[in-house]
mmCIF file of C-alpha atoms in Angstrom:
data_model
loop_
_atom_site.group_PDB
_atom_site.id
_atom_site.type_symbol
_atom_site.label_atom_id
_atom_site.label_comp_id
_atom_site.label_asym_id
_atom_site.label_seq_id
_atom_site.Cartn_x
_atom_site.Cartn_y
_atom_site.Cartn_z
ATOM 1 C CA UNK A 1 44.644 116.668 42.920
ATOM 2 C CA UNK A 2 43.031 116.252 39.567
ATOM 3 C CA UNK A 3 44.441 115.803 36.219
ATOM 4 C CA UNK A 4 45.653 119.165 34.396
ATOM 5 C CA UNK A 5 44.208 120.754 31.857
ATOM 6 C CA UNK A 6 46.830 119.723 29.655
ATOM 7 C CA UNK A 7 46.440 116.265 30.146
ATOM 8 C CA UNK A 8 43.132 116.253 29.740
ATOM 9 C CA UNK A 9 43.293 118.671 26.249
ATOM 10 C CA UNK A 10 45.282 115.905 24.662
ATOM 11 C CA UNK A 11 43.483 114.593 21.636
ATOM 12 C CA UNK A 12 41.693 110.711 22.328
ATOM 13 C CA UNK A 13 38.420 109.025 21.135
ATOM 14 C CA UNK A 14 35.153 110.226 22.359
ATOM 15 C CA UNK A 15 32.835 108.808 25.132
ATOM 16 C CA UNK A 16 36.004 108.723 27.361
ATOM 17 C CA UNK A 17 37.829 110.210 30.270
ATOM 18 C CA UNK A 18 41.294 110.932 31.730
ATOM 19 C CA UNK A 19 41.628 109.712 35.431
ATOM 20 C CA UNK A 20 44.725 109.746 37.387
ATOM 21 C CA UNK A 21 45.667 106.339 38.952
ATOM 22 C CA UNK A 22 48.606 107.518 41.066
ATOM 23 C CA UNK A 23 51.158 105.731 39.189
ATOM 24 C CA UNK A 24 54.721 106.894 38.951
ATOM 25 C CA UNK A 25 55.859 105.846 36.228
ATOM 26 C CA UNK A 26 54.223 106.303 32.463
ATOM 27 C CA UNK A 27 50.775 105.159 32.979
ATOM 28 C CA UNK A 28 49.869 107.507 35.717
ATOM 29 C CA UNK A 29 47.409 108.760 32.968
ATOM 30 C CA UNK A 30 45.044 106.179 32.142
ATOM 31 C CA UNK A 31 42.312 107.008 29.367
ATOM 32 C CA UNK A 32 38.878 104.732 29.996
ATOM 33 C CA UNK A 33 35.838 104.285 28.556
ATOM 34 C CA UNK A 34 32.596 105.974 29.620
ATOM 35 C CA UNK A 35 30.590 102.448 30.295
ATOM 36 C CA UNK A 36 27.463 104.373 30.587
ATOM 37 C CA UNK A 37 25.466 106.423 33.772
ATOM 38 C CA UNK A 38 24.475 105.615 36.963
ATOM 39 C CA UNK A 39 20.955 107.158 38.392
ATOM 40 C CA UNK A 40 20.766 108.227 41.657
ATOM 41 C CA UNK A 41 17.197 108.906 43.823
ATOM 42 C CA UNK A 42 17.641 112.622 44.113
ATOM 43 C CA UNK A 43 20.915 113.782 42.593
ATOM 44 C CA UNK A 44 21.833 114.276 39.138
ATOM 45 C CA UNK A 45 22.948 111.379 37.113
ATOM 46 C CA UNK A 46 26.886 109.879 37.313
ATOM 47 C CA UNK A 47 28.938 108.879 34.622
ATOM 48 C CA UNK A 48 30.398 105.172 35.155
ATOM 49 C CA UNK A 49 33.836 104.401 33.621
ATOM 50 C CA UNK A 50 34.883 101.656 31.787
ATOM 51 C CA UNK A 51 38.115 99.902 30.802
ATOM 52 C CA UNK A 52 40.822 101.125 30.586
ATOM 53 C CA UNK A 53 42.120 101.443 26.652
ATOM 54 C CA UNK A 54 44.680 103.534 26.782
ATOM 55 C CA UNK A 55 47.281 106.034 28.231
ATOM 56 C CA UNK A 56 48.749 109.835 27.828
ATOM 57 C CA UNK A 57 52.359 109.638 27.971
ATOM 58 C CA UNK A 58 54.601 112.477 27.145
ATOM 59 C CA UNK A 59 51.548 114.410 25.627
ATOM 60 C CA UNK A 60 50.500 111.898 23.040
ATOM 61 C CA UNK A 61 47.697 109.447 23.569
ATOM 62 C CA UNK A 62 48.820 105.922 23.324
ATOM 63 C CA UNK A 63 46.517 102.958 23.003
ATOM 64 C CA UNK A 64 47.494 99.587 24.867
ATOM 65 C CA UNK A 65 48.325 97.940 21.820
ATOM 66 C CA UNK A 66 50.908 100.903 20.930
ATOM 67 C CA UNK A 67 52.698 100.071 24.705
ATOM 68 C CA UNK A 68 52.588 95.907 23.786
ATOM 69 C CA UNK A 69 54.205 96.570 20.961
ATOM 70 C CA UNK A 70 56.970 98.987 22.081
ATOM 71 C CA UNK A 71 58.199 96.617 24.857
ATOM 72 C CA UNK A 72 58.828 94.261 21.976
ATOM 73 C CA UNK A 73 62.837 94.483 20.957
ATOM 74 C CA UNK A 74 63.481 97.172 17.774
ATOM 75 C CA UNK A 75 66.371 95.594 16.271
ATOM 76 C CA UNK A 76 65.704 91.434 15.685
ATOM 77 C CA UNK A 77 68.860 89.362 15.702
ATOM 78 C CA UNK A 78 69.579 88.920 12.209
ATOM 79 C CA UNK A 79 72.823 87.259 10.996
ATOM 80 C CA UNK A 80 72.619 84.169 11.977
ATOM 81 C CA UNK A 81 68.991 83.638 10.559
ATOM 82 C CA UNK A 82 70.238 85.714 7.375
ATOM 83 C CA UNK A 83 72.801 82.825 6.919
ATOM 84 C CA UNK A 84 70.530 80.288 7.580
ATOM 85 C CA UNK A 85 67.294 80.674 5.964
ATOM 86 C CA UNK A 86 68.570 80.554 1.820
ATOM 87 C CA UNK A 87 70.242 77.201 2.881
ATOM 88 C CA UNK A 88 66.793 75.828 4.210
ATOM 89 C CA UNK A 89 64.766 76.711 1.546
ATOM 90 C CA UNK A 90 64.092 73.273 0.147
ATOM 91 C CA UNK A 91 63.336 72.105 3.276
ATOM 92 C CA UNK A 92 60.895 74.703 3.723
ATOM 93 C CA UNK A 93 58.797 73.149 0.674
ATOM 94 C CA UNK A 94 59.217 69.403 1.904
ATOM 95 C CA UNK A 95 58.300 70.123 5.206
ATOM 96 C CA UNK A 96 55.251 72.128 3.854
ATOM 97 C CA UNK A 97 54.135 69.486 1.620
ATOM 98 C CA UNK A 98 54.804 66.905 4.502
ATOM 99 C CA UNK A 99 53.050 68.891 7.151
ATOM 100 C CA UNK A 100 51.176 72.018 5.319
ATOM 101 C CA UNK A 101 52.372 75.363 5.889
ATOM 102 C CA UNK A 102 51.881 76.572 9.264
ATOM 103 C CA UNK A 103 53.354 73.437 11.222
ATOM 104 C CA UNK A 104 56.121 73.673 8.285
ATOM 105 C CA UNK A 105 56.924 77.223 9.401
ATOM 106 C CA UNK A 106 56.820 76.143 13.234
ATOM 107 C CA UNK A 107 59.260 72.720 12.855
ATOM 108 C CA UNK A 108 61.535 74.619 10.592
ATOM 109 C CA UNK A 109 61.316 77.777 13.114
ATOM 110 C CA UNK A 110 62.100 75.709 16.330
ATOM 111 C CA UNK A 111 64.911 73.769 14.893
ATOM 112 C CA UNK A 112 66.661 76.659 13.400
ATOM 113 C CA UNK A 113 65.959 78.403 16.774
ATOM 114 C CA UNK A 114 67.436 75.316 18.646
ATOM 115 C CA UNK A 115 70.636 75.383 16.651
ATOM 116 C CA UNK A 116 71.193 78.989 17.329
ATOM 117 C CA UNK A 117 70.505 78.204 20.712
ATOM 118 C CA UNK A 118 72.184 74.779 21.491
ATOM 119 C CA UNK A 119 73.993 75.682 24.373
ATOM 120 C CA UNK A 120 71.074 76.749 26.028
ATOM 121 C CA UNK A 121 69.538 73.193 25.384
ATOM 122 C CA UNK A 122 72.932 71.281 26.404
ATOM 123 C CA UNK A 123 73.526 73.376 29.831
ATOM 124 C CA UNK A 124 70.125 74.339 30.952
ATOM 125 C CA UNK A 125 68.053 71.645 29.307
ATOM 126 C CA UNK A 126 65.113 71.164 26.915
ATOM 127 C CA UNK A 127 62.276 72.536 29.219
ATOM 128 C CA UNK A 128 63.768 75.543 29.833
ATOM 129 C CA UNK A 129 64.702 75.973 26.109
ATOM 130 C CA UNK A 130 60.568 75.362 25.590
ATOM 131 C CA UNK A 131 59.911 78.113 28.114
ATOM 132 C CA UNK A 132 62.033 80.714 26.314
ATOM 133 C CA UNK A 133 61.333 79.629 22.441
ATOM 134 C CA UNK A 134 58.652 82.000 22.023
ATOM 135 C CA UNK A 135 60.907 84.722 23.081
ATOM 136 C CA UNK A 136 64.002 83.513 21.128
ATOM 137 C CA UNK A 137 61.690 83.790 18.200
ATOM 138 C CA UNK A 138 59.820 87.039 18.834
ATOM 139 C CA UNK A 139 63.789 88.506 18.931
ATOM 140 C CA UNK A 140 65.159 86.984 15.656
ATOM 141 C CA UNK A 141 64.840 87.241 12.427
ATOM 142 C CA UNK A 142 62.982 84.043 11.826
ATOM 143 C CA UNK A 143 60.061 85.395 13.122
ATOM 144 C CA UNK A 144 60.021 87.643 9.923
ATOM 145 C CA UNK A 145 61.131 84.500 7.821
ATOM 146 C CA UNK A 146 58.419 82.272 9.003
ATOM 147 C CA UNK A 147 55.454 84.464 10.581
ATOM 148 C CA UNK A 148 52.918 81.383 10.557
ATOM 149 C CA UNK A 149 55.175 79.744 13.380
ATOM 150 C CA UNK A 150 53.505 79.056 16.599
ATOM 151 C CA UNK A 151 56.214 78.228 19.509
ATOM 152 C CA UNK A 152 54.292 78.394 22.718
ATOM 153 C CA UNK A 153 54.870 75.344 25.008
ATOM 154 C CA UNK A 154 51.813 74.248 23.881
ATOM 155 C CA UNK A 155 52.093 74.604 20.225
ATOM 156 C CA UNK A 156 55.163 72.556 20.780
ATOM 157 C CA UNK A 157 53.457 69.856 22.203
ATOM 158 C CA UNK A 158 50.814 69.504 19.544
ATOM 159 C CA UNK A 159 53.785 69.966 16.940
ATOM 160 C CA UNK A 160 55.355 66.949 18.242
ATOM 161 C CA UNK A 161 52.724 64.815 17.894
ATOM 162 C CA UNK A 162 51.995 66.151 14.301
ATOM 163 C CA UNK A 163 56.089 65.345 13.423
ATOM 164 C CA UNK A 164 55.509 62.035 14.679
ATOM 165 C CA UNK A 165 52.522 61.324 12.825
ATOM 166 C CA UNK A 166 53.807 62.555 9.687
ATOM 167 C CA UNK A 167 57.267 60.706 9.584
ATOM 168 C CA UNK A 168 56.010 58.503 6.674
ATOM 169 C CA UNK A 169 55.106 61.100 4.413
ATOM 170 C CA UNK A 170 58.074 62.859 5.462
ATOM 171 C CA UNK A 171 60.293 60.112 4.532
ATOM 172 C CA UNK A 172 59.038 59.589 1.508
ATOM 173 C CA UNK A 173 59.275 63.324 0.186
ATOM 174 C CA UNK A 174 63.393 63.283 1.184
ATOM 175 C CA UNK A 175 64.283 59.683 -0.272
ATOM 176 C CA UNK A 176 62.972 61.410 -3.447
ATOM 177 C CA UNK A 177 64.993 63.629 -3.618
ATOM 178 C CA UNK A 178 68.148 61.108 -3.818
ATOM 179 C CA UNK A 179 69.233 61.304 -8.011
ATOM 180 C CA UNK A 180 69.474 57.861 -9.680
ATOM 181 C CA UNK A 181 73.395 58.463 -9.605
ATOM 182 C CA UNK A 182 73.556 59.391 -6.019
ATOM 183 C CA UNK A 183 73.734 56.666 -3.040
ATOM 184 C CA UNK A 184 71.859 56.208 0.307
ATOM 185 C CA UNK A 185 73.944 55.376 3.309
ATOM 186 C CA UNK A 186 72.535 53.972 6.360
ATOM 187 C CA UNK A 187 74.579 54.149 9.323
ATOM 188 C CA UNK A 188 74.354 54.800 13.195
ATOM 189 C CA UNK A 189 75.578 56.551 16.245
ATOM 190 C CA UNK A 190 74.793 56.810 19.523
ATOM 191 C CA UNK A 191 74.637 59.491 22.360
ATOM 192 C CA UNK A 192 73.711 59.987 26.450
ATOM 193 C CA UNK A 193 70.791 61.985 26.771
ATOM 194 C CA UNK A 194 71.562 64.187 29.713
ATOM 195 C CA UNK A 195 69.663 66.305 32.201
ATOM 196 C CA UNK A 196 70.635 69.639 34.569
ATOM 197 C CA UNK A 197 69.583 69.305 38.047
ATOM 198 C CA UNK A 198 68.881 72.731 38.004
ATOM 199 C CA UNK A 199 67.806 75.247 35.491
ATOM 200 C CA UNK A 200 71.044 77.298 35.607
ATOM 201 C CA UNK A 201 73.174 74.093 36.809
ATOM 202 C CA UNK A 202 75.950 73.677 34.084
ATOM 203 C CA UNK A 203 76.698 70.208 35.558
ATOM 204 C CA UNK A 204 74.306 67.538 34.003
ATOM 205 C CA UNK A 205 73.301 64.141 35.335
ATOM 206 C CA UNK A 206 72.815 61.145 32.319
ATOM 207 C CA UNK A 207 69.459 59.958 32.007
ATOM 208 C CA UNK A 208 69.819 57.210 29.212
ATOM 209 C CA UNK A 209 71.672 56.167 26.337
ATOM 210 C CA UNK A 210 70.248 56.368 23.114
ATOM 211 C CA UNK A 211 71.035 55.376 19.488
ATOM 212 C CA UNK A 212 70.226 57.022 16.028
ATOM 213 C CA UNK A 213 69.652 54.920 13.107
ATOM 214 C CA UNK A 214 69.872 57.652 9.941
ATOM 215 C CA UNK A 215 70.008 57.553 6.163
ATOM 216 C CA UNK A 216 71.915 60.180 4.264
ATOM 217 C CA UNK A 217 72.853 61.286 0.343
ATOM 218 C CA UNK A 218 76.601 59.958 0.137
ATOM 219 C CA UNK A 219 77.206 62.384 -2.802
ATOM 220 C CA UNK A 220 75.711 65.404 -0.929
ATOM 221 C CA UNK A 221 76.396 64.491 2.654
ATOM 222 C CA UNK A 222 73.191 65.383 3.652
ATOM 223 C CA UNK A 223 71.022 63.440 6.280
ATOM 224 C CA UNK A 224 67.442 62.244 4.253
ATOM 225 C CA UNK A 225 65.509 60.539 7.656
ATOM 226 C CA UNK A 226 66.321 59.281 11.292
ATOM 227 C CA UNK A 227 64.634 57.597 13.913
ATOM 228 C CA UNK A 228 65.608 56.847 17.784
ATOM 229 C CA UNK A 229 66.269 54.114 19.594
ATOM 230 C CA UNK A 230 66.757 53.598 23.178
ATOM 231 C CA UNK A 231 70.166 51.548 23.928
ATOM 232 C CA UNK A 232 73.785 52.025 23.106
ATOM 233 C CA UNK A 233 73.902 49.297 20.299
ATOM 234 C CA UNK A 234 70.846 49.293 17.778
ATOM 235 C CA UNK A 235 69.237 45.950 18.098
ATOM 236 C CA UNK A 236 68.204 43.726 14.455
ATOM 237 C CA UNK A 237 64.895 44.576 15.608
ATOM 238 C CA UNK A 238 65.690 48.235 15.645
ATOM 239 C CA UNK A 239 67.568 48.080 12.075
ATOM 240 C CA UNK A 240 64.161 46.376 10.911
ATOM 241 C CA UNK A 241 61.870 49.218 12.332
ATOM 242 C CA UNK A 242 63.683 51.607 10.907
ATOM 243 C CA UNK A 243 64.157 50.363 7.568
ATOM 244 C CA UNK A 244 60.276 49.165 7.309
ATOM 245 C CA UNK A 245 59.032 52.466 8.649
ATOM 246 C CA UNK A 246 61.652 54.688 6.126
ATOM 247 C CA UNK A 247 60.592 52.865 2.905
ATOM 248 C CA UNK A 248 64.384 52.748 1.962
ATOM 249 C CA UNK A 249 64.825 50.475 -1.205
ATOM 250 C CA UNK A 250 68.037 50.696 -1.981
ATOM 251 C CA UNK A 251 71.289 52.031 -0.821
ATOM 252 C CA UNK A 252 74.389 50.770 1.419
ATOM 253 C CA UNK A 253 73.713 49.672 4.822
ATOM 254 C CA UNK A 254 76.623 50.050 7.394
ATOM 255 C CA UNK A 255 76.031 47.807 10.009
ATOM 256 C CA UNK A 256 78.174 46.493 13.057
ATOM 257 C CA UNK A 257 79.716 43.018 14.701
ATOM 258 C CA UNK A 258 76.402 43.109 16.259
ATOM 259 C CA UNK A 259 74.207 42.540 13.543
ATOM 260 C CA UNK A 260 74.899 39.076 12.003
ATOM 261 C CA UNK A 261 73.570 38.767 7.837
ATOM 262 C CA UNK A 262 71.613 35.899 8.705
ATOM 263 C CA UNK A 263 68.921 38.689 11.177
ATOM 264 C CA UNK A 264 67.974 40.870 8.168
ATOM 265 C CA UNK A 265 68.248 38.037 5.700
ATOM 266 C CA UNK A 266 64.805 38.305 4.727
ATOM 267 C CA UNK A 267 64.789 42.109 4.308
ATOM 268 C CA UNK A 268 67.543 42.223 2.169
ATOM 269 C CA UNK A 269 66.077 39.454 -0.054
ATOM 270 C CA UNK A 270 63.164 41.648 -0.243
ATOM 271 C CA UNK A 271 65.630 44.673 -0.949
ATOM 272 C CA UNK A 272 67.920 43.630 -4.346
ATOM 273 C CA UNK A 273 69.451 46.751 -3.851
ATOM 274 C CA UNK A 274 70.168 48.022 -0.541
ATOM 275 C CA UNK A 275 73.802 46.043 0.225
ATOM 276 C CA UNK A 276 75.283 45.243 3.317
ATOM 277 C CA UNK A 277 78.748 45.865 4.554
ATOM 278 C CA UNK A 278 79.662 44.454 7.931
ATOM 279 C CA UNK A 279 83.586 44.968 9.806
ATOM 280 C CA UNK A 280 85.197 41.772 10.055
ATOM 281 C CA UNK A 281 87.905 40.626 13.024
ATOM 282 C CA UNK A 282 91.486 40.193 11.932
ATOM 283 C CA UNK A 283 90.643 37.018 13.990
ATOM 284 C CA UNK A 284 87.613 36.048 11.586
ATOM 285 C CA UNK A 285 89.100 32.660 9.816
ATOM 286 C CA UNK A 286 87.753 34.357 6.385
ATOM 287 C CA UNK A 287 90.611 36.675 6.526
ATOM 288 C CA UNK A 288 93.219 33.856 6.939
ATOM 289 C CA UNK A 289 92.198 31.610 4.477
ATOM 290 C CA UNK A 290 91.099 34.266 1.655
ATOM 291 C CA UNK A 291 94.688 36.292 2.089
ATOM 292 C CA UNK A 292 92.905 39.182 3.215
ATOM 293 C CA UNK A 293 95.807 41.234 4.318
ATOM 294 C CA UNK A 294 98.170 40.377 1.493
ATOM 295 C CA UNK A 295 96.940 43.648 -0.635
ATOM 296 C CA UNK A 296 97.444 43.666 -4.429
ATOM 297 C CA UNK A 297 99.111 46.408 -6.427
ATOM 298 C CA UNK A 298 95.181 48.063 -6.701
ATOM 299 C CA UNK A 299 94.956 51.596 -5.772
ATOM 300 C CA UNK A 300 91.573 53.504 -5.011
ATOM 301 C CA UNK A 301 91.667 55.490 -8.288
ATOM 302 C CA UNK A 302 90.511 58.817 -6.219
ATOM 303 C CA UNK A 303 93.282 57.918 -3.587
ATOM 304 C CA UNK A 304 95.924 56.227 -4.900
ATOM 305 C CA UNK A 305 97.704 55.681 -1.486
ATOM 306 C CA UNK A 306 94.778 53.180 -0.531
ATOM 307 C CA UNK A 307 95.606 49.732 -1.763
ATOM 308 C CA UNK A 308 92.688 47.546 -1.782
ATOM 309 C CA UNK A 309 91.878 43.971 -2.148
ATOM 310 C CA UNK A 310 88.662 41.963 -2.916
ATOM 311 C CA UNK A 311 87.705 38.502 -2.565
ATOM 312 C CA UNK A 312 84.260 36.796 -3.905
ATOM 313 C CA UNK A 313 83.105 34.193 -1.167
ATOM 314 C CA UNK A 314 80.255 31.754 -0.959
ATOM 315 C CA UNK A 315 76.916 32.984 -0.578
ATOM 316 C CA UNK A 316 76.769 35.675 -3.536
ATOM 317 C CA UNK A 317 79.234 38.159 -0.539
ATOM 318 C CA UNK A 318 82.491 39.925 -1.075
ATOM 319 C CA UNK A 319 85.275 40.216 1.145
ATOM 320 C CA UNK A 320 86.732 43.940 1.028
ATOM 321 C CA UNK A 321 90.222 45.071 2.471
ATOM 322 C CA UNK A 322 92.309 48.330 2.492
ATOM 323 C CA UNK A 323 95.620 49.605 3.620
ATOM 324 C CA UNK A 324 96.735 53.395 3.815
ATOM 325 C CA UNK A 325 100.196 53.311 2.595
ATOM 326 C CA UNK A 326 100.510 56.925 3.959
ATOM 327 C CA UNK A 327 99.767 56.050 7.662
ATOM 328 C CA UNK A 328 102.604 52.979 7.669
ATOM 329 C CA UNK A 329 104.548 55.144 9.933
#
């Protein structure tokens, strides 16, 4: 059977022709080009047809480009990137000036993404999450927020590299943004990296510990840099990577039992002001003989239920203890 007259009466660019491809569905009615004419010995001359650009569907003519982009979602999800896009603003501009603008867009894109998304990452695991963040994105909001993003699986590969690469600069941009009145912490914590044995498992397996050495804005409580460090407990040479590689000057450095004074010694020489505070044993015989636990009548003036005591020592260090009055009972 041929294609109707109506079909073929529908208005479409010239130099082509309606064929029917025995489809059921929509694109039974493909339009194609007219690639040119075949001469044959002894009969008149035969069109050839081309590609195939479009398709007549319900009457209208609709090019392949008009199909691609009606499969893509009409509503984007838009709360939760509504919320969080004014908050990131200032990252926006470090990042750019970090990374330039189009990686800037794509870091900021995949780790608002991932923190819509973190249960997909924590059940199914990061390579799936890779597979789908071009989707995630084409479906949200942030895709109108940051349009130079690019998510594929290899765009995220290159990106990581670029991050990694970049970490100095990036450092440097969000230590300057601490105020002369405002303090750096540096602290730690530590997590298991875990993996699902299968993509839609929601049992995981542990694959290694790691820990986190990060600096953040006391005043603001917000994080400035990090870095990652295979290991439950962060190692001296691990506190002296990350410190080196950060450029942090100055600040308060919380360490553990596990990091003696005498390991960054030299760092801390180097660094007037970054300070070190380090937990003590009731055991240690520095609390004994400096009366450690015998707590003056001192209060914390923005907590006055926290006594506190302080003790100079040898060495130019200070010996620091509190007591919660409220949590005697």
């Amino acid at each position: 059977m041929g294609v109707p007259a109506e079909i073929r009466g529908v208005p479409r660019p010239k130099n082509t022709v309606v064929v029917d491809t025995g489809s059921k569905g929509s694109k039974r009615y493909a339009v194609r080009e007219r690639a040119g004419t075949k001469y044959i010995p002894g009969r008149n001359p035969q069109p050839s047809n081309g590609k195939i650009i479009g398709y007549i569907i319900d009457g209208k003519y609709c090019t392949r480009e008009d199909l691609k982009k009606a499969k893509e979602p009409q509503y984007l999800s838009y709360g939760f990137a509504a919320l969080l896009q004014p908050l990131s603003q200032d990252l926006l501009e470090q990042l750019t000036a970090a990374y330039g603008p189009e990686d800037a867009e794509s870091i900021l894109a995949f780790a608002s993404l991932e923190l819509m998304h973190d249960h997909v990452s924590e059940i199914r695991g990061l390579p799936y999450f890779l597979s789908v963040l071009q989707q995630y994105y084409e479906s949200s909001y942030f895709r109108v927020y940051y349009p130079k993003a690019r998510l594929s699986e290899g765009d995220i590969s290159r990106l990581f590299g670029q991050i990694s690469t970049g970490r100095h600069a990036w450092n440097t941009i969000r230590l300057g943004t601490v105020e002369e009145e405002e303090h750096v912490i540096v602290s730690k914590a530590y997590c298991t990296v875990r993996s699902s044995r299968e993509p839609d498992d929601q049992y995981s397996i542990p694959i290694m510990d790691i820990t986190v050495l990060y600096a953040y804005c006391l005043e603001r409580e917000e994080p400035l840099c990090l870095q990652i460090f295979p290991g439950e407990e962060p190692s001296e040479s691990a506190y002296r990577t990350f410190l080196l590689d950060s450029g942090i000057q100055k600040g308060v450095l919380l360490a553990d039992l596990g990091l003696p004074y005498t390991k960054i010694k030299d760092l801390l020489k180097d660094r007037p002001d970054l300070h070190f505070i380090l937990p003590l044993k009731r055991s240690d015989t520095r609390v004994s003989s400096h009366h450690m636990l015998d707590f003056q009548d001192q209060v914390l003036d923005q907590d006055p239920e926290v006594q506190y005591l302080m003790q100079n020592i040898r060495g130019g260090r200070t010996l620091y203890a509190y007591h919660d009055v409220s949590l005697d009972s």
